[in-house]
Structure formats: structure tokens, C-alpha cells
Tab-separated table of C-alpha atoms in Angstrom:
chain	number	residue	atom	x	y	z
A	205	UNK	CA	-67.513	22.293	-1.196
A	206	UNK	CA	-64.129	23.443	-2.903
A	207	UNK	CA	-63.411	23.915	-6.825
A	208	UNK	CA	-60.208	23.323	-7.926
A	209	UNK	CA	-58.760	24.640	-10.877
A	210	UNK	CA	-56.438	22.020	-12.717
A	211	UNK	CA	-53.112	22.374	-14.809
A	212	UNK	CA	-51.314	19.464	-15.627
A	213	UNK	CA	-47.481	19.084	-16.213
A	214	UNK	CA	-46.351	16.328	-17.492
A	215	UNK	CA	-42.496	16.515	-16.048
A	216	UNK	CA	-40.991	17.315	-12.409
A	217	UNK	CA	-39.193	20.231	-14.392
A	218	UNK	CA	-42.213	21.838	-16.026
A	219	UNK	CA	-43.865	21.332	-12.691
A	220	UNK	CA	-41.374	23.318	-10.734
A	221	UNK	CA	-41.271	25.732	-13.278
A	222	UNK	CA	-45.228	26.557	-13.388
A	223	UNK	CA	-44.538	26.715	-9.327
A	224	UNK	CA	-41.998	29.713	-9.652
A	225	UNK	CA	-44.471	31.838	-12.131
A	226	UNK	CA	-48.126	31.170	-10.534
A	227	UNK	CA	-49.389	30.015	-6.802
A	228	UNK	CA	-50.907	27.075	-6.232
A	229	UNK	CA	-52.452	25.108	-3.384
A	230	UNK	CA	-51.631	21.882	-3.882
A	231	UNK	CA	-49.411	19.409	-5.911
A	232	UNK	CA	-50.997	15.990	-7.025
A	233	UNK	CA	-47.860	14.276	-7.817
A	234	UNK	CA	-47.225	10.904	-9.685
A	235	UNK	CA	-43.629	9.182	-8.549
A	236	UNK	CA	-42.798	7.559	-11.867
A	237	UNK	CA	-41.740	10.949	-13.712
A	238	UNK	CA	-39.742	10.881	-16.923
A	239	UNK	CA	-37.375	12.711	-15.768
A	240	UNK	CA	-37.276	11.804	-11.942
A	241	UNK	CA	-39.390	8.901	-10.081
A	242	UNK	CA	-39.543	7.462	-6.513
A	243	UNK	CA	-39.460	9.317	-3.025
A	244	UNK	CA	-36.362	11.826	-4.610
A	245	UNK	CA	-39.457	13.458	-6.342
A	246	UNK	CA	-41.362	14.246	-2.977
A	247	UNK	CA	-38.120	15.453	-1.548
A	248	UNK	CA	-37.152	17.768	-4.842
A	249	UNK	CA	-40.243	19.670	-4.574
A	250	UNK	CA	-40.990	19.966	-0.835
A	251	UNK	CA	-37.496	20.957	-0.225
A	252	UNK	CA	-37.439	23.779	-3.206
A	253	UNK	CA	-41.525	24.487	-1.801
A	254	UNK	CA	-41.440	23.665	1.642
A	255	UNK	CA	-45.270	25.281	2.383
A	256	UNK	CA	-46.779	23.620	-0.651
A	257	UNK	CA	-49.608	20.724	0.176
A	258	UNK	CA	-48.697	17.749	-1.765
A	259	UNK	CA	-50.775	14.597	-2.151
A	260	UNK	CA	-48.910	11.725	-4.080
A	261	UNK	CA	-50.372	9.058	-6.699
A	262	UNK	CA	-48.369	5.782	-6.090
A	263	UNK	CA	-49.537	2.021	-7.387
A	264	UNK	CA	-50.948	-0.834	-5.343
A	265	UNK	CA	-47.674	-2.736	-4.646
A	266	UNK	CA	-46.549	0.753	-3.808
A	267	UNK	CA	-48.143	2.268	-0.479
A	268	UNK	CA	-44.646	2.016	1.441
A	269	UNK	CA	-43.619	4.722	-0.826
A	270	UNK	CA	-46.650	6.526	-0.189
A	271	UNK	CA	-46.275	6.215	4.044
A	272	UNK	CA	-42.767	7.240	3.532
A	273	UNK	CA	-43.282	10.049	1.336
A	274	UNK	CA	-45.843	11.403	3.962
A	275	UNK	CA	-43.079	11.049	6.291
A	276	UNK	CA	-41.086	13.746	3.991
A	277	UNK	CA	-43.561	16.214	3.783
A	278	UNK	CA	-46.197	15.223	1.928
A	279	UNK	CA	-49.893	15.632	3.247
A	280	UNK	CA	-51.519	12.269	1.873
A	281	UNK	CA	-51.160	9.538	-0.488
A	282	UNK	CA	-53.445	7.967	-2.618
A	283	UNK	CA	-53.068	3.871	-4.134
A	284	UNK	CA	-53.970	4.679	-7.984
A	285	UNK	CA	-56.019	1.306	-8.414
A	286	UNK	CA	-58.720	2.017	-5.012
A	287	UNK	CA	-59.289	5.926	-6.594
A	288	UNK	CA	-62.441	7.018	-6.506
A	289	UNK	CA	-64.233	10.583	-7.162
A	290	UNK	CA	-65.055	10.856	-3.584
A	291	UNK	CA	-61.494	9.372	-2.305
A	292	UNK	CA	-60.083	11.593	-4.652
A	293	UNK	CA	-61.854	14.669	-3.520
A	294	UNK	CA	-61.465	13.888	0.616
A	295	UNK	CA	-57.706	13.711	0.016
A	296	UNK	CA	-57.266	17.054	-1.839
A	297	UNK	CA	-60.166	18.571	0.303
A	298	UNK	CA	-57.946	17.368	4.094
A	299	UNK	CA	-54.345	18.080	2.516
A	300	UNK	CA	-55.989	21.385	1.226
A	301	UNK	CA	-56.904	22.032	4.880
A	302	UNK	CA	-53.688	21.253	6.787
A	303	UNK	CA	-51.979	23.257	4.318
A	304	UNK	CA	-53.872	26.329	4.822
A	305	UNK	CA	-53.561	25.989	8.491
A	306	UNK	CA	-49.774	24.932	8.662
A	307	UNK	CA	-49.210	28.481	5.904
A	308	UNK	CA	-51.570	30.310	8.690
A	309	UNK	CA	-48.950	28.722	11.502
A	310	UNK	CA	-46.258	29.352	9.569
A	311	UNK	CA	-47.443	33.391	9.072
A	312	UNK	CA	-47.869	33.469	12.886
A	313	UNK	CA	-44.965	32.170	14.305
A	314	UNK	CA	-42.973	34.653	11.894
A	315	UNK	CA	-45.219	37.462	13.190
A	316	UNK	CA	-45.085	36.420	16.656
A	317	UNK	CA	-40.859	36.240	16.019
A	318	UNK	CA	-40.591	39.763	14.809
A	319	UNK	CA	-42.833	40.656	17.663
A	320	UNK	CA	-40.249	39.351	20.563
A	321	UNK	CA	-37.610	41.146	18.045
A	322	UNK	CA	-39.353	44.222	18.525
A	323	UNK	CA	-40.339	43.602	22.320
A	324	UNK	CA	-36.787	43.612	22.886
A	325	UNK	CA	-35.699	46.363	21.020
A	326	UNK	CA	-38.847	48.312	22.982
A	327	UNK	CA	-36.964	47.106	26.053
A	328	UNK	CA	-33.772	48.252	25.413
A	329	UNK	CA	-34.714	51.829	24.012
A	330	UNK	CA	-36.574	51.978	28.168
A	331	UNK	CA	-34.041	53.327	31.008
A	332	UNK	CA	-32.557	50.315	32.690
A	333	UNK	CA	-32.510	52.119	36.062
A	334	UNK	CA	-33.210	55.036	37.512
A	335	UNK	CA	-30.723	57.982	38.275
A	336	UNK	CA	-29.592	57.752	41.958
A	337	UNK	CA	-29.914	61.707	43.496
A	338	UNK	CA	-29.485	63.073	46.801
A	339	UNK	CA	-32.563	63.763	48.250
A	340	UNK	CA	-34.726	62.179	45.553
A	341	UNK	CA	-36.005	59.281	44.577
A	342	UNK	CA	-37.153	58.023	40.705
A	343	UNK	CA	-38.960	55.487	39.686
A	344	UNK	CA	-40.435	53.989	36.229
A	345	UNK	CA	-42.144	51.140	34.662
A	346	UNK	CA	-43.732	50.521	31.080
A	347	UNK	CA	-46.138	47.477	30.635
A	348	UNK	CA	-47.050	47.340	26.783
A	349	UNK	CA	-50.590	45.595	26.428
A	350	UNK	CA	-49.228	43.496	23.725
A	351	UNK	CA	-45.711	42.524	23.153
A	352	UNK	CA	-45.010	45.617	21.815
A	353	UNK	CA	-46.317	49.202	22.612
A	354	UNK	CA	-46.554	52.332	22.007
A	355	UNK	CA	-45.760	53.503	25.680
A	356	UNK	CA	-42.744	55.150	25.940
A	357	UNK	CA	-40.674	56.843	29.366
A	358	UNK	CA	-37.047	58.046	29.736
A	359	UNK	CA	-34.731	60.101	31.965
A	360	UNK	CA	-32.239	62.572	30.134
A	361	UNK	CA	-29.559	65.035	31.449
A	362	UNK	CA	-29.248	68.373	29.695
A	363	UNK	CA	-26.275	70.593	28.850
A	364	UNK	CA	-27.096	72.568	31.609
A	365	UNK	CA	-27.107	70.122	34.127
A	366	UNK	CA	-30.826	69.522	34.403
A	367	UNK	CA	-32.469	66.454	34.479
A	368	UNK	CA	-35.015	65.572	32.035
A	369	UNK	CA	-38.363	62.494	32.830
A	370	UNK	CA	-40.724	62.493	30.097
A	371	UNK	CA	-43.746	59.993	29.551
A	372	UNK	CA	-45.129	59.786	26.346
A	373	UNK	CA	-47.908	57.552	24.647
A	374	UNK	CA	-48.111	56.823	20.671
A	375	UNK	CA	-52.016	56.457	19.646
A	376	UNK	CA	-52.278	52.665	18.459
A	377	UNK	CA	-51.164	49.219	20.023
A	378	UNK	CA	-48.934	46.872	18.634
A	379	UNK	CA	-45.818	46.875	16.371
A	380	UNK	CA	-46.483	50.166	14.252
A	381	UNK	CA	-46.715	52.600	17.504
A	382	UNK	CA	-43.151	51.086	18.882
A	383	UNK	CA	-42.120	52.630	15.810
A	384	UNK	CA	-43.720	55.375	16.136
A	385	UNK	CA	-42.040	55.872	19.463
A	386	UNK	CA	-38.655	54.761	18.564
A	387	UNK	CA	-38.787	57.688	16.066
A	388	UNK	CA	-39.800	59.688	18.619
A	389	UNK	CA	-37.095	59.266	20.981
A	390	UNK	CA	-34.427	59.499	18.329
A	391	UNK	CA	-35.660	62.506	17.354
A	392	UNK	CA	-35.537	64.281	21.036
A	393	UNK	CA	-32.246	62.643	21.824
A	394	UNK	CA	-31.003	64.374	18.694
A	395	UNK	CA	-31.310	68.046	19.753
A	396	UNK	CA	-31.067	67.467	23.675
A	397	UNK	CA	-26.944	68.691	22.938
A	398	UNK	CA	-27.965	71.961	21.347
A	399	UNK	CA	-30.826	72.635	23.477
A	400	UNK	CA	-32.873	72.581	27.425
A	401	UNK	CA	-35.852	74.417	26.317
A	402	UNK	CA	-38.683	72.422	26.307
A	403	UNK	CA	-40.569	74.489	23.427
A	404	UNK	CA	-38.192	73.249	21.356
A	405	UNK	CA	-37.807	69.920	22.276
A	406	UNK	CA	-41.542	69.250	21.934
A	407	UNK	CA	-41.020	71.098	18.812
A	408	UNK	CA	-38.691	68.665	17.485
A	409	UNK	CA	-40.516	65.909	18.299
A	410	UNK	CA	-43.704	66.790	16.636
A	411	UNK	CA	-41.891	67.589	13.270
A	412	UNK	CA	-40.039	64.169	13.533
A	413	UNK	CA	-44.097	62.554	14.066
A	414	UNK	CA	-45.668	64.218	10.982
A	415	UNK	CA	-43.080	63.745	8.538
A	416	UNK	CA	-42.570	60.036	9.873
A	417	UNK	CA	-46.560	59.418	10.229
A	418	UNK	CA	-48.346	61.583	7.768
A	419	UNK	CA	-50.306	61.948	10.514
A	420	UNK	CA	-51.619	58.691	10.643
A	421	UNK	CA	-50.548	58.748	14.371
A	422	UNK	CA	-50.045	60.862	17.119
A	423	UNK	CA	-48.120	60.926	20.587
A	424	UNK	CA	-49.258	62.568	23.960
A	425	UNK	CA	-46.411	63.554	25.612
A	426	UNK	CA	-45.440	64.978	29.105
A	427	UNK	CA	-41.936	66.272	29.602
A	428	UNK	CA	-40.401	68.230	33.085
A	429	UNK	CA	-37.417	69.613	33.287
A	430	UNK	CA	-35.537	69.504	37.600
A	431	UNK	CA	-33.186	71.633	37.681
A	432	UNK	CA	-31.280	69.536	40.753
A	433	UNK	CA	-29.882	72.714	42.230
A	434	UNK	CA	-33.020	74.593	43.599
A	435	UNK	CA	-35.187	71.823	43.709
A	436	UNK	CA	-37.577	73.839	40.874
A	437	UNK	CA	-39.296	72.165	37.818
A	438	UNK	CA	-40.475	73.702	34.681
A	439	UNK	CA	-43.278	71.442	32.774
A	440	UNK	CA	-44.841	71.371	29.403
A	441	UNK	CA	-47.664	68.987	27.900
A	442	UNK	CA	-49.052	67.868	24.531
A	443	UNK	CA	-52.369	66.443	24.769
A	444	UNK	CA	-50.997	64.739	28.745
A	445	UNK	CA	-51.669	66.249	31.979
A	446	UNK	CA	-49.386	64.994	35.372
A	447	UNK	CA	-50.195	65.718	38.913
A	448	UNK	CA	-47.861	66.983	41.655
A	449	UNK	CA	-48.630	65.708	45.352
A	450	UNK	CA	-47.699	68.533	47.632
A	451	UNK	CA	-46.403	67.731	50.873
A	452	UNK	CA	-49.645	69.659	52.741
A	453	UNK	CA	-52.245	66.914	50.746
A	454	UNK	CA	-52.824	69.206	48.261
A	455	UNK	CA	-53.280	67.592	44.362
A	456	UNK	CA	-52.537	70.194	41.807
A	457	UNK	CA	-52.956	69.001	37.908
A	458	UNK	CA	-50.114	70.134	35.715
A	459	UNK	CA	-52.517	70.582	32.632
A	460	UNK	CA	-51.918	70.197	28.709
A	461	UNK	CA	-50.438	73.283	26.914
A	462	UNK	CA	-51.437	72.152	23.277
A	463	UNK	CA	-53.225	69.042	21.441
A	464	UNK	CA	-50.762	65.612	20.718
A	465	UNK	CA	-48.128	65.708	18.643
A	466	UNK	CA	-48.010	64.709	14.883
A	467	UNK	CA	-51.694	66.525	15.267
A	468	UNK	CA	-50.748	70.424	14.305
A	469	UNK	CA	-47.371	71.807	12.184
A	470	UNK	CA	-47.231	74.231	13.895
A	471	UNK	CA	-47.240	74.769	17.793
A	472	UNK	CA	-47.724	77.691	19.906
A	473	UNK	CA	-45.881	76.646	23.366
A	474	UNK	CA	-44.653	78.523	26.061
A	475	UNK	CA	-42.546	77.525	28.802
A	476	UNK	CA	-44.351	76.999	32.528
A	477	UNK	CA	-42.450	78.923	35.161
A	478	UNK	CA	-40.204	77.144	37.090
A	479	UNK	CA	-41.934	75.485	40.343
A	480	UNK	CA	-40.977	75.228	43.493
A	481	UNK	CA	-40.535	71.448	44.813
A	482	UNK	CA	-40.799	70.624	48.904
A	483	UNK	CA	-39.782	67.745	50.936
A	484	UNK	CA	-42.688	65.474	50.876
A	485	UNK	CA	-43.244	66.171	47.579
A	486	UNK	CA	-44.568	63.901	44.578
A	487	UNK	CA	-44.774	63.860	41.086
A	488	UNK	CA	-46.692	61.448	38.999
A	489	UNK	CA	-46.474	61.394	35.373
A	490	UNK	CA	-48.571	58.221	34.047
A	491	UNK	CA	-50.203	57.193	30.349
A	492	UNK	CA	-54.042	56.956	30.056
A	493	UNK	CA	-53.755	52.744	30.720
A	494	UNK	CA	-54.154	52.985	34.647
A	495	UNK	CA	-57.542	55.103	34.166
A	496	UNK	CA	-58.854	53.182	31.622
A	497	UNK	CA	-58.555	49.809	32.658
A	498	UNK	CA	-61.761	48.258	32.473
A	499	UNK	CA	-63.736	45.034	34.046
A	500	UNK	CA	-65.303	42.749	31.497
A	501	UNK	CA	-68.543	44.583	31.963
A	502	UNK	CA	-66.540	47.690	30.672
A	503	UNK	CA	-66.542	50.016	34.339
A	504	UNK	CA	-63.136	52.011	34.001
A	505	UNK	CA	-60.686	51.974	37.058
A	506	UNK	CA	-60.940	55.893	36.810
A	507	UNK	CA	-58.510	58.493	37.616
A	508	UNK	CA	-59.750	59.558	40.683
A	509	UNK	CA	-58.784	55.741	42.425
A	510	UNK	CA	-55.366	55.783	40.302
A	511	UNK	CA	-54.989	59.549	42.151
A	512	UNK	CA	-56.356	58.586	45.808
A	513	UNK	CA	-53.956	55.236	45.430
A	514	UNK	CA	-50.779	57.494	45.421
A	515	UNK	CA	-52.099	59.221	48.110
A	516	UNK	CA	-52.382	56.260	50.222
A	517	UNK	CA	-48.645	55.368	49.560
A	518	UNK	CA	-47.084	58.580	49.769
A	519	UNK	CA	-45.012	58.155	52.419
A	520	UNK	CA	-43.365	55.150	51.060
A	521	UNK	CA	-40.787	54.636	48.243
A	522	UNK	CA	-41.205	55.912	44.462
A	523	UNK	CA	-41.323	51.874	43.384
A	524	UNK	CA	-43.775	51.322	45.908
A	525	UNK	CA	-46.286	53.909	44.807
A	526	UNK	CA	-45.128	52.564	40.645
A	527	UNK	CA	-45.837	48.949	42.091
A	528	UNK	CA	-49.411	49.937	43.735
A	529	UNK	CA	-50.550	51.541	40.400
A	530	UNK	CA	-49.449	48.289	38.525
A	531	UNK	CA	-51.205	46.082	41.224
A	532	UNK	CA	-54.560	48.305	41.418
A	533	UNK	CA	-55.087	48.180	37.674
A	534	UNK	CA	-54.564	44.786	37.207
A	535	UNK	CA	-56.921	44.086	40.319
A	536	UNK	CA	-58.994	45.624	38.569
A	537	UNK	CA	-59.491	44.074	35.026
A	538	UNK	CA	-58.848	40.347	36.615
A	539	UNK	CA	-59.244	37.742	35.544
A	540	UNK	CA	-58.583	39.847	32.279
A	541	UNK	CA	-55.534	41.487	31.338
A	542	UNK	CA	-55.225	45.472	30.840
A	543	UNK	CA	-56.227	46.117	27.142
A	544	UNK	CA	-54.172	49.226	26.877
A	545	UNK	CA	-50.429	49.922	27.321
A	546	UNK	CA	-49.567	51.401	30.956
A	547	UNK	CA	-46.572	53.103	31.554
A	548	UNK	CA	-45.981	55.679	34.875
A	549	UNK	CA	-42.661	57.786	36.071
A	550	UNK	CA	-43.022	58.870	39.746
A	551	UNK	CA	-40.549	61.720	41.371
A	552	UNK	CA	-40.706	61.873	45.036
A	553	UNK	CA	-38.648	64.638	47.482
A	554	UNK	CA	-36.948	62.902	50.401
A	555	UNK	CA	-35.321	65.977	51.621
């Protein structure tokens, strides 16, 4: 059952009026108006309230009008000679439905168009290659669960020369955490000019996340620092751990140095000495997506098959091992799709 609440106007004018001051869901309109009759009436007020149900009253010799105002927006049309309570009620109670759902279609398509506006702006804020180096090879991909994520990667020179991979992840899914990261990014790419230590660039970060977030969210973030030169690497983690695939089968996990960002004002970080990379050698900096991905009767891929899956491709390309990940994860959650945002960065030593 639906109650309406009535308010009668006895003019197109006042009508359109009451419309600008209070909502309503529907518009019983006569087409023989004082002050403006016939189908110019339906097209007046749909075209000045295009979402607004509107069921017209038109007489006997009349239903023409009625089929063609339908035609112009209106939701249904009623003969006023055959009305009766129930007619009366079926009409308002079926144009009060297709309203509500064309609003609710209306409200989704906009959503769903600021969502592809943001997917792209997520896309284009991702490196659109990798850099080519002697001797190394780079490789990166970020699959957002939704259309929009809070997975974030990049690649970043230094003053000094160095080359920067980071891999972050924003808490969240959707539209708010691409924001989140956006922020994020700006905020790093604002001090990498005036500074290569990686204390400070977390640093930076994390301010940017608290006073953008209140810390409604927070980022885990991995960042390593090559200098090209002497093959070495200097590390630091909030709240992410990596792994580095030594060329004698050895795994060693590059662990967190502090909690996410956006989590504490103040952090305590000091920079990893700088490692020593080997041909043969791998490093895989991935988000928590790959290990979590979960069958419909909730078993998690894990890390260890994510881990033992590089190892099974280490001998061949950076993309291939980025394209096995991709491929084992999704094996694993078919027929349904990853719930979670996946993104991965993998640095491998040709030489």
C-alpha cells in the first residue's frame, strides 16, 4: 500500500512554483489549465522537471492526447469519465514505481560516469611503461577490483640519479581510496627535487594522509631506492613487506619498518643499508590482493603459492613473472572475480 500526501494547484504556474520550493513524487496533471492547456503543458513541466513522474487527466474524446503525452514523458494517462478509486490508485501506484526506478537509473548511470572519469584519471596517474636499463628489467601492473582503486605503483628518478619503484595500497575500495592515492602521489612527487632519502619521503607522505584523511584512511606503502651504478638498493616499509629472490634460491623478506601511513604523526624511520643486488636476482614488491584472493568458499590463494609462483618463473622475463601472478590469482577465485585491488612491481638482474 502507498499514502500519498495531496496539494492541489490550481494553475501550471503555481504548480511549477510549489515544484521549485518542496519535492514531490508525482504530478497529476489536468491539460485544460487557465493559463496553459493541451500537450504544451506535459512538455512545460517535464522539460523544466525532467525526473518528475507525471500521470495526466484528459476527457473521453481525448485519449490521443493522453497516448501522445506519454510519448513526451509522461508515465500514464487516465480518461476522466472511466476514473475509478482503484484505476486511480494503480496509475499513481505504477507511474510512482517507474519513477523511482528511472531516478535510481538515473543516480547510477551518473555514478557509474564519474566512476570511468575517475578510472581514467587512476590510469593516467600509473607509469605508462617501464624504464628501459642495461642489465635490468622492470615490470608493473595495477588491477583495481572495482573501476577505481586504491592500488597505487610508480617509478621515479631522483636528483641523484637513483631510481625510485614504490607500491603502495590505500585501505578502502572504490572512488574515495583513488583519492586517497592521488593525494598521495602528489604529495611524494612534491619533495622528490629537494630530497633521495627515503625517511623523508615516507615522511612526507604520511603528513599529506592525515591532514587529507583525518585518519579515516591509511596507505601501506613499500618504496626502494637502485642506485643504477653499483647495482645496491636501500628499502624502507610502512605497514608492506617485499621479497628479494636471490640468484642461489634463497627468499629473503624485506620486512615493515613502522605501521601504515596516515596511522601515527609521528614516525621513527631509519634508512636500511644499502644491499647488494646479483645477476639472477629478483625483486617483488606486490599489494595484499594476490594473497588474499579467495574461492567462493572463502580459502585464500596464500602467500606462500604467490611466492613459490615467482620461483617457478624466475628465469623468464619481469612481465612474465607480473603476468603469472595475474593469471594464478584469477585461477584462483574463478568463476569469481578478485574482490580486492591487486597491483605488483617486479625488478629482475639480467647482468
Amino acid at each position: 500500500v502507498i499514502n500519498f500526501e495531496v496539494r492541489r494547484e490550481e494553475t501550471l504556474q503555481e504548480g511549477l512554483a510549489c515544484l521549485e520550493n518542496r519535492h514531490f513524487d508525482l504530478v497529476l496533471l489536468y491539460l485544460a489549465l487557465p493559463d496553459q492547456d493541451g500537450l504544451q503543458t506535459v512538455e512545460q513541466l517535464h522539460s523544466q522537471h525532467p525526473q518528475m513522474g507525471i500521470v495526466i487527466l484528459t476527457g473521453l474524446e481525448s485519449e490521443d492526447l493522453g497516448l501522445e503525452g506519454v510519448r513526451l514523458g509522461a508515465e500514464d494517462y487516465l480518461l476522466k469519465g472511466e476514473i475509478t478509486v482503484s484505476s486511480l490508485l494503480r496509475s499513481l501506484s505504477f507511474s510512482y514505481e517507474r519513477t523511482r526506478r528511472r531516478r535510481a537509473e538515473g543516480l547510477w548511470q551518473e555514478a557509474n560516469t564519474e566512476q570511468i572519469a575517475a578510472q581514467a584519471v587512476h590510469r593516467r596517474l600509473l607509469p605508462q611503461s617501464a624504464p628501459k636499463l642495461e642489465g635490468l628489467e622492470i615490470a608493473g601492473a595495477c588491477h583495481p577490483a572495482t573501476l577505481t582503486g586504491g592500488d597505487y605503483f610508480d617509478y621515479f628518478r631522483l636528483q641523484t640519479g637513483e631510481l625510485g619503484l614504490l607500491v603502495a595500497d590505500v585501505s578502502g575500495h572504490g572512488l574515495a581510496p583513488s583519492f586517497v592515492m592521488a593525494g598521495a602521489r602528489s604529495a611524494l612527487r612534491s619533495v622528490l627535487e629537494f630530497t633521495s632519502s627515503l625517511p623523508q619521503l615516507m615522511a612526507s607522505v604520511n603528513r599529506a594522509v592525515l591532514e587529507d584523511t583525518q585518519s579515516e584512511y591509511f596507505i601501506t606503502m613499500f618504496l626502494v631506492i637502485l642506485d643504477l651504478d653499483k647495482r645496491t638498493f636501500q628499502y624502507l616499509g610502512a605497514g608492506h613487506n617485499a621479497f628479494w629472490f636471490k640468484a642461489d634460491g634463497q627468499i629473503v623478506e624485506l620486512e615493515p619498518a613502522c605501521p601504515p601511513l596516515g596511522v601515527l604523526e609521528k614516525l621513527d624511520l631509519c634508512p636500511n643499508p644499502p644491499q647488494q643486488l646479483a645477476t639472477g636476482d629478483t625483486l617483488l614488491l606486490m599489494t595484499d590482493g594476490f594473497q588474499e584472493a579467495q574461492q567462493a568458499e572463502g580459502e585464500m590463494l596464500g602467500e606462500t603459492a604467490c611466492l613459490q609462483e615467482v620461483c617457478d618463473y624466475q628465469e623468464e622475463p619481469a612481465q612474465t613473472i607480473v603476468n603469472q601472478l595475474f593469471s594464478i590469482s584469477d585461477e584462483h577465485c574463478a568463476p569469481e572475480k578478485p574482490f580486492d585491488d591487486r597491483t605488483v612491481v617486479v625488478l629482475k638482474v639480467t647482468d
